[in-house]
């Protein structure tokens, strides 16, 4: 089972999209194994987006993620990293499938409502940035048996 790190960005919280986005992830069959609300500080924001340091959108993106509380989450499931990216849609909402989260709820690349790890390596790194091991739960869930053969 894979785990991925997902974050509902400040705009998702401010626009009242938290419940709808979490519902989509639950209905897909992914399992919520960790969740917290926090205000990201500069050190964490810069570490989170370190691969983009030096790019024109780095500083605005750091400012955006620090601007208001976010919901940090870990979701578990078969191919969780790729499945979550599929539900999220393309980075630029203009190119995101209309049924995806970004395609449904966002207009602009700089306010694209959700973050998700892009690989297993990123997932491990990002999970450990936001959560201590004891904040992540392994538990059997009703319906687990019905999600794959
Ligand atoms: O979030 P994702 O992995 O899909 O995209 P990214 O290429 O890793 O970029 C990280 C974040 O930077 C995006 O989700 C946007 O919030 C922001 N960004 C932006 O504002 N303008 C760009 N041209 C590219 C990224
Ligand atoms: Mg990325």
mmCIF file with all atom_site columns, C-alpha atoms and ligand atoms in Angstrom:
data_model
loop_
_atom_site.group_PDB
_atom_site.id
_atom_site.type_symbol
_atom_site.label_atom_id
_atom_site.label_alt_id
_atom_site.label_comp_id
_atom_site.label_asym_id
_atom_site.label_entity_id
_atom_site.label_seq_id
_atom_site.pdbx_PDB_ins_code
_atom_site.Cartn_x
_atom_site.Cartn_y
_atom_site.Cartn_z
_atom_site.occupancy
_atom_site.B_iso_or_equiv
_atom_site.pdbx_formal_charge
_atom_site.auth_seq_id
_atom_site.auth_comp_id
_atom_site.auth_asym_id
_atom_site.auth_atom_id
_atom_site.pdbx_PDB_model_num
ATOM   1   C  CA  . UNK A 1 1   ? 0.000   0.000  0.000   1.00 0.00 ? 1   UNK A CA  1
ATOM   2   C  CA  . UNK A 1 2   ? 1.287   3.436  -0.919  1.00 0.00 ? 2   UNK A CA  1
ATOM   3   C  CA  . UNK A 1 3   ? 0.934   6.610  1.060   1.00 0.00 ? 3   UNK A CA  1
ATOM   4   C  CA  . UNK A 1 4   ? 0.798   10.094 -0.403  1.00 0.00 ? 4   UNK A CA  1
ATOM   5   C  CA  . UNK A 1 5   ? 0.867   13.584 1.057   1.00 0.00 ? 5   UNK A CA  1
ATOM   6   C  CA  . UNK A 1 6   ? -1.984  15.899 0.096   1.00 0.00 ? 6   UNK A CA  1
ATOM   7   C  CA  . UNK A 1 7   ? -2.602  19.463 1.194   1.00 0.00 ? 7   UNK A CA  1
ATOM   8   C  CA  . UNK A 1 8   ? -5.715  21.587 0.855   1.00 0.00 ? 8   UNK A CA  1
ATOM   9   C  CA  . UNK A 1 9   ? -4.152  24.966 0.175   1.00 0.00 ? 9   UNK A CA  1
ATOM   10  C  CA  . UNK A 1 10  ? -5.306  28.262 1.749   1.00 0.00 ? 10  UNK A CA  1
ATOM   11  C  CA  . UNK A 1 11  ? -7.778  28.992 -1.045  1.00 0.00 ? 11  UNK A CA  1
ATOM   12  C  CA  . UNK A 1 12  ? -9.520  25.619 -0.545  1.00 0.00 ? 12  UNK A CA  1
ATOM   13  C  CA  . UNK A 1 13  ? -10.038 26.391 3.144   1.00 0.00 ? 13  UNK A CA  1
ATOM   14  C  CA  . UNK A 1 14  ? -11.117 29.996 2.526   1.00 0.00 ? 14  UNK A CA  1
ATOM   15  C  CA  . UNK A 1 15  ? -13.548 28.987 -0.222  1.00 0.00 ? 15  UNK A CA  1
ATOM   16  C  CA  . UNK A 1 16  ? -15.200 26.261 1.835   1.00 0.00 ? 16  UNK A CA  1
ATOM   17  C  CA  . UNK A 1 17  ? -14.035 23.373 -0.357  1.00 0.00 ? 17  UNK A CA  1
ATOM   18  C  CA  . UNK A 1 18  ? -12.515 21.207 2.392   1.00 0.00 ? 18  UNK A CA  1
ATOM   19  C  CA  . UNK A 1 19  ? -15.476 18.864 2.788   1.00 0.00 ? 19  UNK A CA  1
ATOM   20  C  CA  . UNK A 1 20  ? -16.104 18.401 -0.928  1.00 0.00 ? 20  UNK A CA  1
ATOM   21  C  CA  . UNK A 1 21  ? -12.491 17.617 -1.731  1.00 0.00 ? 21  UNK A CA  1
ATOM   22  C  CA  . UNK A 1 22  ? -12.099 15.195 1.176   1.00 0.00 ? 22  UNK A CA  1
ATOM   23  C  CA  . UNK A 1 23  ? -15.372 13.501 0.122   1.00 0.00 ? 23  UNK A CA  1
ATOM   24  C  CA  . UNK A 1 24  ? -13.973 12.916 -3.373  1.00 0.00 ? 24  UNK A CA  1
ATOM   25  C  CA  . UNK A 1 25  ? -10.832 11.304 -1.992  1.00 0.00 ? 25  UNK A CA  1
ATOM   26  C  CA  . UNK A 1 26  ? -12.855 9.100  0.379   1.00 0.00 ? 26  UNK A CA  1
ATOM   27  C  CA  . UNK A 1 27  ? -15.274 8.016  -2.339  1.00 0.00 ? 27  UNK A CA  1
ATOM   28  C  CA  . UNK A 1 28  ? -12.373 7.078  -4.603  1.00 0.00 ? 28  UNK A CA  1
ATOM   29  C  CA  . UNK A 1 29  ? -11.418 4.465  -2.015  1.00 0.00 ? 29  UNK A CA  1
ATOM   30  C  CA  . UNK A 1 30  ? -8.347  6.127  -0.576  1.00 0.00 ? 30  UNK A CA  1
ATOM   31  C  CA  . UNK A 1 31  ? -7.994  5.876  3.209   1.00 0.00 ? 31  UNK A CA  1
ATOM   32  C  CA  . UNK A 1 32  ? -7.354  8.929  5.375   1.00 0.00 ? 32  UNK A CA  1
ATOM   33  C  CA  . UNK A 1 33  ? -4.535  8.033  7.780   1.00 0.00 ? 33  UNK A CA  1
ATOM   34  C  CA  . UNK A 1 34  ? -3.446  11.482 9.037   1.00 0.00 ? 34  UNK A CA  1
ATOM   35  C  CA  . UNK A 1 35  ? -4.885  14.999 9.040   1.00 0.00 ? 35  UNK A CA  1
ATOM   36  C  CA  . UNK A 1 36  ? -4.062  18.334 10.650  1.00 0.00 ? 36  UNK A CA  1
ATOM   37  C  CA  . UNK A 1 37  ? -4.764  22.020 10.182  1.00 0.00 ? 37  UNK A CA  1
ATOM   38  C  CA  . UNK A 1 38  ? -1.743  24.280 10.420  1.00 0.00 ? 38  UNK A CA  1
ATOM   39  C  CA  . UNK A 1 39  ? -0.336  27.611 9.357   1.00 0.00 ? 39  UNK A CA  1
ATOM   40  C  CA  . UNK A 1 40  ? 2.776   26.919 7.279   1.00 0.00 ? 40  UNK A CA  1
ATOM   41  C  CA  . UNK A 1 41  ? 5.760   29.070 8.275   1.00 0.00 ? 41  UNK A CA  1
ATOM   42  C  CA  . UNK A 1 42  ? 8.449   30.330 5.898   1.00 0.00 ? 42  UNK A CA  1
ATOM   43  C  CA  . UNK A 1 43  ? 10.979  27.612 6.729   1.00 0.00 ? 43  UNK A CA  1
ATOM   44  C  CA  . UNK A 1 44  ? 8.457   24.857 6.047   1.00 0.00 ? 44  UNK A CA  1
ATOM   45  C  CA  . UNK A 1 45  ? 7.100   26.566 2.910   1.00 0.00 ? 45  UNK A CA  1
ATOM   46  C  CA  . UNK A 1 46  ? 10.596  26.954 1.440   1.00 0.00 ? 46  UNK A CA  1
ATOM   47  C  CA  . UNK A 1 47  ? 11.457  23.342 2.274   1.00 0.00 ? 47  UNK A CA  1
ATOM   48  C  CA  . UNK A 1 48  ? 8.182   22.099 0.806   1.00 0.00 ? 48  UNK A CA  1
ATOM   49  C  CA  . UNK A 1 49  ? 8.823   23.877 -2.511  1.00 0.00 ? 49  UNK A CA  1
ATOM   50  C  CA  . UNK A 1 50  ? 12.627  23.565 -2.501  1.00 0.00 ? 50  UNK A CA  1
ATOM   51  C  CA  . UNK A 1 51  ? 12.697  21.919 -5.966  1.00 0.00 ? 51  UNK A CA  1
ATOM   52  C  CA  . UNK A 1 52  ? 11.297  25.201 -7.347  1.00 0.00 ? 52  UNK A CA  1
ATOM   53  C  CA  . UNK A 1 53  ? 13.829  27.525 -5.673  1.00 0.00 ? 53  UNK A CA  1
ATOM   54  C  CA  . UNK A 1 54  ? 15.090  30.063 -8.225  1.00 0.00 ? 54  UNK A CA  1
ATOM   55  C  CA  . UNK A 1 55  ? 11.996  29.873 -10.427 1.00 0.00 ? 55  UNK A CA  1
ATOM   56  C  CA  . UNK A 1 56  ? 9.829   32.955 -10.969 1.00 0.00 ? 56  UNK A CA  1
ATOM   57  C  CA  . UNK A 1 57  ? 6.839   31.432 -9.158  1.00 0.00 ? 57  UNK A CA  1
ATOM   58  C  CA  . UNK A 1 58  ? 8.817   30.273 -6.097  1.00 0.00 ? 58  UNK A CA  1
ATOM   59  C  CA  . UNK A 1 59  ? 8.352   33.339 -3.876  1.00 0.00 ? 59  UNK A CA  1
ATOM   60  C  CA  . UNK A 1 60  ? 4.677   33.929 -4.807  1.00 0.00 ? 60  UNK A CA  1
ATOM   61  C  CA  . UNK A 1 61  ? 3.951   30.252 -4.180  1.00 0.00 ? 61  UNK A CA  1
ATOM   62  C  CA  . UNK A 1 62  ? 5.692   30.357 -0.785  1.00 0.00 ? 62  UNK A CA  1
ATOM   63  C  CA  . UNK A 1 63  ? 3.661   33.473 0.102   1.00 0.00 ? 63  UNK A CA  1
ATOM   64  C  CA  . UNK A 1 64  ? 0.446   31.802 -1.052  1.00 0.00 ? 64  UNK A CA  1
ATOM   65  C  CA  . UNK A 1 65  ? 0.971   28.659 1.027   1.00 0.00 ? 65  UNK A CA  1
ATOM   66  C  CA  . UNK A 1 66  ? 1.789   30.760 4.128   1.00 0.00 ? 66  UNK A CA  1
ATOM   67  C  CA  . UNK A 1 67  ? -1.137  33.135 3.698   1.00 0.00 ? 67  UNK A CA  1
ATOM   68  C  CA  . UNK A 1 68  ? -3.817  31.273 5.687   1.00 0.00 ? 68  UNK A CA  1
ATOM   69  C  CA  . UNK A 1 69  ? -4.259  27.857 7.371   1.00 0.00 ? 69  UNK A CA  1
ATOM   70  C  CA  . UNK A 1 70  ? -4.035  24.675 5.297   1.00 0.00 ? 70  UNK A CA  1
ATOM   71  C  CA  . UNK A 1 71  ? -5.186  21.084 5.784   1.00 0.00 ? 71  UNK A CA  1
ATOM   72  C  CA  . UNK A 1 72  ? -2.295  18.596 5.622   1.00 0.00 ? 72  UNK A CA  1
ATOM   73  C  CA  . UNK A 1 73  ? -3.205  14.960 5.073   1.00 0.00 ? 73  UNK A CA  1
ATOM   74  C  CA  . UNK A 1 74  ? -1.804  11.516 4.398   1.00 0.00 ? 74  UNK A CA  1
ATOM   75  C  CA  . UNK A 1 75  ? -3.904  9.191  2.248   1.00 0.00 ? 75  UNK A CA  1
ATOM   76  C  CA  . UNK A 1 76  ? -3.251  5.496  1.746   1.00 0.00 ? 76  UNK A CA  1
ATOM   77  C  CA  . UNK A 1 77  ? -4.230  3.053  -0.974  1.00 0.00 ? 77  UNK A CA  1
ATOM   78  C  CA  . UNK A 1 78  ? -3.187  1.084  -4.030  1.00 0.00 ? 78  UNK A CA  1
ATOM   79  C  CA  . UNK A 1 79  ? -1.121  3.417  -6.248  1.00 0.00 ? 79  UNK A CA  1
ATOM   80  C  CA  . UNK A 1 80  ? -2.140  6.285  -3.949  1.00 0.00 ? 80  UNK A CA  1
ATOM   81  C  CA  . UNK A 1 81  ? 0.407   8.757  -5.387  1.00 0.00 ? 81  UNK A CA  1
ATOM   82  C  CA  . UNK A 1 82  ? -0.738  8.400  -8.998  1.00 0.00 ? 82  UNK A CA  1
ATOM   83  C  CA  . UNK A 1 83  ? -4.414  7.996  -8.112  1.00 0.00 ? 83  UNK A CA  1
ATOM   84  C  CA  . UNK A 1 84  ? -4.399  11.238 -6.127  1.00 0.00 ? 84  UNK A CA  1
ATOM   85  C  CA  . UNK A 1 85  ? -2.592  13.123 -8.921  1.00 0.00 ? 85  UNK A CA  1
ATOM   86  C  CA  . UNK A 1 86  ? -5.261  11.875 -11.323 1.00 0.00 ? 86  UNK A CA  1
ATOM   87  C  CA  . UNK A 1 87  ? -8.062  13.159 -9.085  1.00 0.00 ? 87  UNK A CA  1
ATOM   88  C  CA  . UNK A 1 88  ? -6.230  16.508 -8.657  1.00 0.00 ? 88  UNK A CA  1
ATOM   89  C  CA  . UNK A 1 89  ? -5.804  17.186 -12.385 1.00 0.00 ? 89  UNK A CA  1
ATOM   90  C  CA  . UNK A 1 90  ? -3.071  19.171 -14.133 1.00 0.00 ? 90  UNK A CA  1
ATOM   91  C  CA  . UNK A 1 91  ? -1.164  21.929 -12.301 1.00 0.00 ? 91  UNK A CA  1
ATOM   92  C  CA  . UNK A 1 92  ? -2.768  24.611 -14.485 1.00 0.00 ? 92  UNK A CA  1
ATOM   93  C  CA  . UNK A 1 93  ? -6.553  24.393 -14.040 1.00 0.00 ? 93  UNK A CA  1
ATOM   94  C  CA  . UNK A 1 94  ? -6.872  25.478 -17.674 1.00 0.00 ? 94  UNK A CA  1
ATOM   95  C  CA  . UNK A 1 95  ? -5.392  22.121 -18.692 1.00 0.00 ? 95  UNK A CA  1
ATOM   96  C  CA  . UNK A 1 96  ? -7.006  20.050 -15.940 1.00 0.00 ? 96  UNK A CA  1
ATOM   97  C  CA  . UNK A 1 97  ? -9.747  17.594 -16.883 1.00 0.00 ? 97  UNK A CA  1
ATOM   98  C  CA  . UNK A 1 98  ? -13.110 19.203 -16.084 1.00 0.00 ? 98  UNK A CA  1
ATOM   99  C  CA  . UNK A 1 99  ? -14.053 16.428 -13.652 1.00 0.00 ? 99  UNK A CA  1
ATOM   100 C  CA  . UNK A 1 100 ? -10.819 16.713 -11.683 1.00 0.00 ? 100 UNK A CA  1
ATOM   101 C  CA  . UNK A 1 101 ? -10.464 18.717 -8.471  1.00 0.00 ? 101 UNK A CA  1
ATOM   102 C  CA  . UNK A 1 102 ? -8.477  21.531 -10.090 1.00 0.00 ? 102 UNK A CA  1
ATOM   103 C  CA  . UNK A 1 103 ? -10.665 21.317 -13.208 1.00 0.00 ? 103 UNK A CA  1
ATOM   104 C  CA  . UNK A 1 104 ? -13.791 21.602 -11.076 1.00 0.00 ? 104 UNK A CA  1
ATOM   105 C  CA  . UNK A 1 105 ? -12.777 24.151 -8.457  1.00 0.00 ? 105 UNK A CA  1
ATOM   106 C  CA  . UNK A 1 106 ? -9.948  26.364 -9.759  1.00 0.00 ? 106 UNK A CA  1
ATOM   107 C  CA  . UNK A 1 107 ? -9.355  28.956 -12.490 1.00 0.00 ? 107 UNK A CA  1
ATOM   108 C  CA  . UNK A 1 108 ? -5.720  29.964 -12.055 1.00 0.00 ? 108 UNK A CA  1
ATOM   109 C  CA  . UNK A 1 109 ? -2.426  28.082 -11.694 1.00 0.00 ? 109 UNK A CA  1
ATOM   110 C  CA  . UNK A 1 110 ? -1.434  30.288 -8.739  1.00 0.00 ? 110 UNK A CA  1
ATOM   111 C  CA  . UNK A 1 111 ? -4.597  29.353 -6.793  1.00 0.00 ? 111 UNK A CA  1
ATOM   112 C  CA  . UNK A 1 112 ? -5.035  25.678 -7.644  1.00 0.00 ? 112 UNK A CA  1
ATOM   113 C  CA  . UNK A 1 113 ? -6.535  24.515 -4.303  1.00 0.00 ? 113 UNK A CA  1
ATOM   114 C  CA  . UNK A 1 114 ? -4.604  21.283 -3.703  1.00 0.00 ? 114 UNK A CA  1
ATOM   115 C  CA  . UNK A 1 115 ? -1.073  19.928 -3.449  1.00 0.00 ? 115 UNK A CA  1
ATOM   116 C  CA  . UNK A 1 116 ? -0.180  16.271 -3.961  1.00 0.00 ? 116 UNK A CA  1
ATOM   117 C  CA  . UNK A 1 117 ? 3.123   14.422 -3.967  1.00 0.00 ? 117 UNK A CA  1
ATOM   118 C  CA  . UNK A 1 118 ? 4.399   13.671 -7.476  1.00 0.00 ? 118 UNK A CA  1
ATOM   119 C  CA  . UNK A 1 119 ? 6.306   10.445 -6.674  1.00 0.00 ? 119 UNK A CA  1
ATOM   120 C  CA  . UNK A 1 120 ? 6.801   7.923  -3.890  1.00 0.00 ? 120 UNK A CA  1
ATOM   121 C  CA  . UNK A 1 121 ? 10.085  9.643  -2.949  1.00 0.00 ? 121 UNK A CA  1
ATOM   122 C  CA  . UNK A 1 122 ? 8.383   13.053 -2.719  1.00 0.00 ? 122 UNK A CA  1
ATOM   123 C  CA  . UNK A 1 123 ? 5.580   11.477 -0.709  1.00 0.00 ? 123 UNK A CA  1
ATOM   124 C  CA  . UNK A 1 124 ? 7.981   10.094 1.886   1.00 0.00 ? 124 UNK A CA  1
ATOM   125 C  CA  . UNK A 1 125 ? 9.818   13.406 2.113   1.00 0.00 ? 125 UNK A CA  1
ATOM   126 C  CA  . UNK A 1 126 ? 6.663   15.513 2.363   1.00 0.00 ? 126 UNK A CA  1
ATOM   127 C  CA  . UNK A 1 127 ? 4.926   13.208 4.866   1.00 0.00 ? 127 UNK A CA  1
ATOM   128 C  CA  . UNK A 1 128 ? 7.945   13.477 7.154   1.00 0.00 ? 128 UNK A CA  1
ATOM   129 C  CA  . UNK A 1 129 ? 7.974   17.294 6.804   1.00 0.00 ? 129 UNK A CA  1
ATOM   130 C  CA  . UNK A 1 130 ? 4.418   17.578 8.116   1.00 0.00 ? 130 UNK A CA  1
ATOM   131 C  CA  . UNK A 1 131 ? 3.832   14.533 10.342  1.00 0.00 ? 131 UNK A CA  1
ATOM   132 C  CA  . UNK A 1 132 ? 5.571   12.625 13.094  1.00 0.00 ? 132 UNK A CA  1
ATOM   133 C  CA  . UNK A 1 133 ? 5.263   8.826  12.744  1.00 0.00 ? 133 UNK A CA  1
ATOM   134 C  CA  . UNK A 1 134 ? 2.863   8.598  15.705  1.00 0.00 ? 134 UNK A CA  1
ATOM   135 C  CA  . UNK A 1 135 ? 0.484   11.040 13.987  1.00 0.00 ? 135 UNK A CA  1
ATOM   136 C  CA  . UNK A 1 136 ? -0.099  8.572  11.138  1.00 0.00 ? 136 UNK A CA  1
ATOM   137 C  CA  . UNK A 1 137 ? -2.584  5.741  11.719  1.00 0.00 ? 137 UNK A CA  1
ATOM   138 C  CA  . UNK A 1 138 ? -2.711  2.204  10.358  1.00 0.00 ? 138 UNK A CA  1
ATOM   139 C  CA  . UNK A 1 139 ? -6.160  0.781  10.886  1.00 0.00 ? 139 UNK A CA  1
ATOM   140 C  CA  . UNK A 1 140 ? -8.540  -1.675 9.243   1.00 0.00 ? 140 UNK A CA  1
ATOM   141 C  CA  . UNK A 1 141 ? -11.477 0.086  7.623   1.00 0.00 ? 141 UNK A CA  1
ATOM   142 C  CA  . UNK A 1 142 ? -14.886 -1.268 6.678   1.00 0.00 ? 142 UNK A CA  1
ATOM   143 C  CA  . UNK A 1 143 ? -14.874 -1.692 2.903   1.00 0.00 ? 143 UNK A CA  1
ATOM   144 C  CA  . UNK A 1 144 ? -11.108 -2.313 2.610   1.00 0.00 ? 144 UNK A CA  1
ATOM   145 C  CA  . UNK A 1 145 ? -11.863 -5.829 1.312   1.00 0.00 ? 145 UNK A CA  1
ATOM   146 C  CA  . UNK A 1 146 ? -14.056 -4.462 -1.465  1.00 0.00 ? 146 UNK A CA  1
ATOM   147 C  CA  . UNK A 1 147 ? -11.482 -2.177 -3.071  1.00 0.00 ? 147 UNK A CA  1
ATOM   148 C  CA  . UNK A 1 148 ? -9.376  -4.764 -4.861  1.00 0.00 ? 148 UNK A CA  1
ATOM   149 C  CA  . UNK A 1 149 ? -9.274  -8.447 -5.581  1.00 0.00 ? 149 UNK A CA  1
HETATM 150 O  O1  . LIG B 2 .   ? 1.488   21.294 -7.684  1.00 0.00 ? 1   LIG B O1  1
HETATM 151 P  P1  . LIG B 2 .   ? 2.082   20.550 -8.865  1.00 0.00 ? 1   LIG B P1  1
HETATM 152 O  O2  . LIG B 2 .   ? 3.002   19.414 -8.459  1.00 0.00 ? 1   LIG B O2  1
HETATM 153 O  O3  . LIG B 2 .   ? 1.018   20.105 -9.833  1.00 0.00 ? 1   LIG B O3  1
HETATM 154 O  O4  . LIG B 2 .   ? 2.942   21.617 -9.687  1.00 0.00 ? 1   LIG B O4  1
HETATM 155 P  P2  . LIG B 2 .   ? 4.464   22.106 -9.528  1.00 0.00 ? 1   LIG B P2  1
HETATM 156 O  O5  . LIG B 2 .   ? 5.006   22.263 -10.904 1.00 0.00 ? 1   LIG B O5  1
HETATM 157 O  O6  . LIG B 2 .   ? 5.213   21.226 -8.570  1.00 0.00 ? 1   LIG B O6  1
HETATM 158 O  O7  . LIG B 2 .   ? 4.300   23.553 -8.897  1.00 0.00 ? 1   LIG B O7  1
HETATM 159 C  C1  . LIG B 2 .   ? 4.062   23.725 -7.516  1.00 0.00 ? 1   LIG B C1  1
HETATM 160 C  C2  . LIG B 2 .   ? 3.037   24.834 -7.337  1.00 0.00 ? 1   LIG B C2  1
HETATM 161 O  O8  . LIG B 2 .   ? 3.606   26.074 -7.725  1.00 0.00 ? 1   LIG B O8  1
HETATM 162 C  C3  . LIG B 2 .   ? 1.776   24.727 -8.185  1.00 0.00 ? 1   LIG B C3  1
HETATM 163 O  O9  . LIG B 2 .   ? 0.807   23.831 -7.652  1.00 0.00 ? 1   LIG B O9  1
HETATM 164 C  C4  . LIG B 2 .   ? 1.286   26.165 -8.155  1.00 0.00 ? 1   LIG B C4  1
HETATM 165 O  O10 . LIG B 2 .   ? 0.676   26.463 -6.896  1.00 0.00 ? 1   LIG B O10 1
HETATM 166 C  C5  . LIG B 2 .   ? 2.598   26.939 -8.240  1.00 0.00 ? 1   LIG B C5  1
HETATM 167 N  N1  . LIG B 2 .   ? 2.938   27.314 -9.614  1.00 0.00 ? 1   LIG B N1  1
HETATM 168 C  C6  . LIG B 2 .   ? 2.577   28.576 -10.069 1.00 0.00 ? 1   LIG B C6  1
HETATM 169 O  O11 . LIG B 2 .   ? 1.962   29.360 -9.325  1.00 0.00 ? 1   LIG B O11 1
HETATM 170 N  N2  . LIG B 2 .   ? 2.904   28.962 -11.350 1.00 0.00 ? 1   LIG B N2  1
HETATM 171 C  C7  . LIG B 2 .   ? 3.566   28.131 -12.162 1.00 0.00 ? 1   LIG B C7  1
HETATM 172 N  N3  . LIG B 2 .   ? 3.866   28.525 -13.416 1.00 0.00 ? 1   LIG B N3  1
HETATM 173 C  C8  . LIG B 2 .   ? 3.930   26.855 -11.717 1.00 0.00 ? 1   LIG B C8  1
HETATM 174 C  C9  . LIG B 2 .   ? 3.598   26.470 -10.441 1.00 0.00 ? 1   LIG B C9  1
HETATM 175 MG MG1 . LIG B 2 .   ? 4.839   19.467 -7.542  1.00 0.00 ? 2   LIG B MG1 1
#
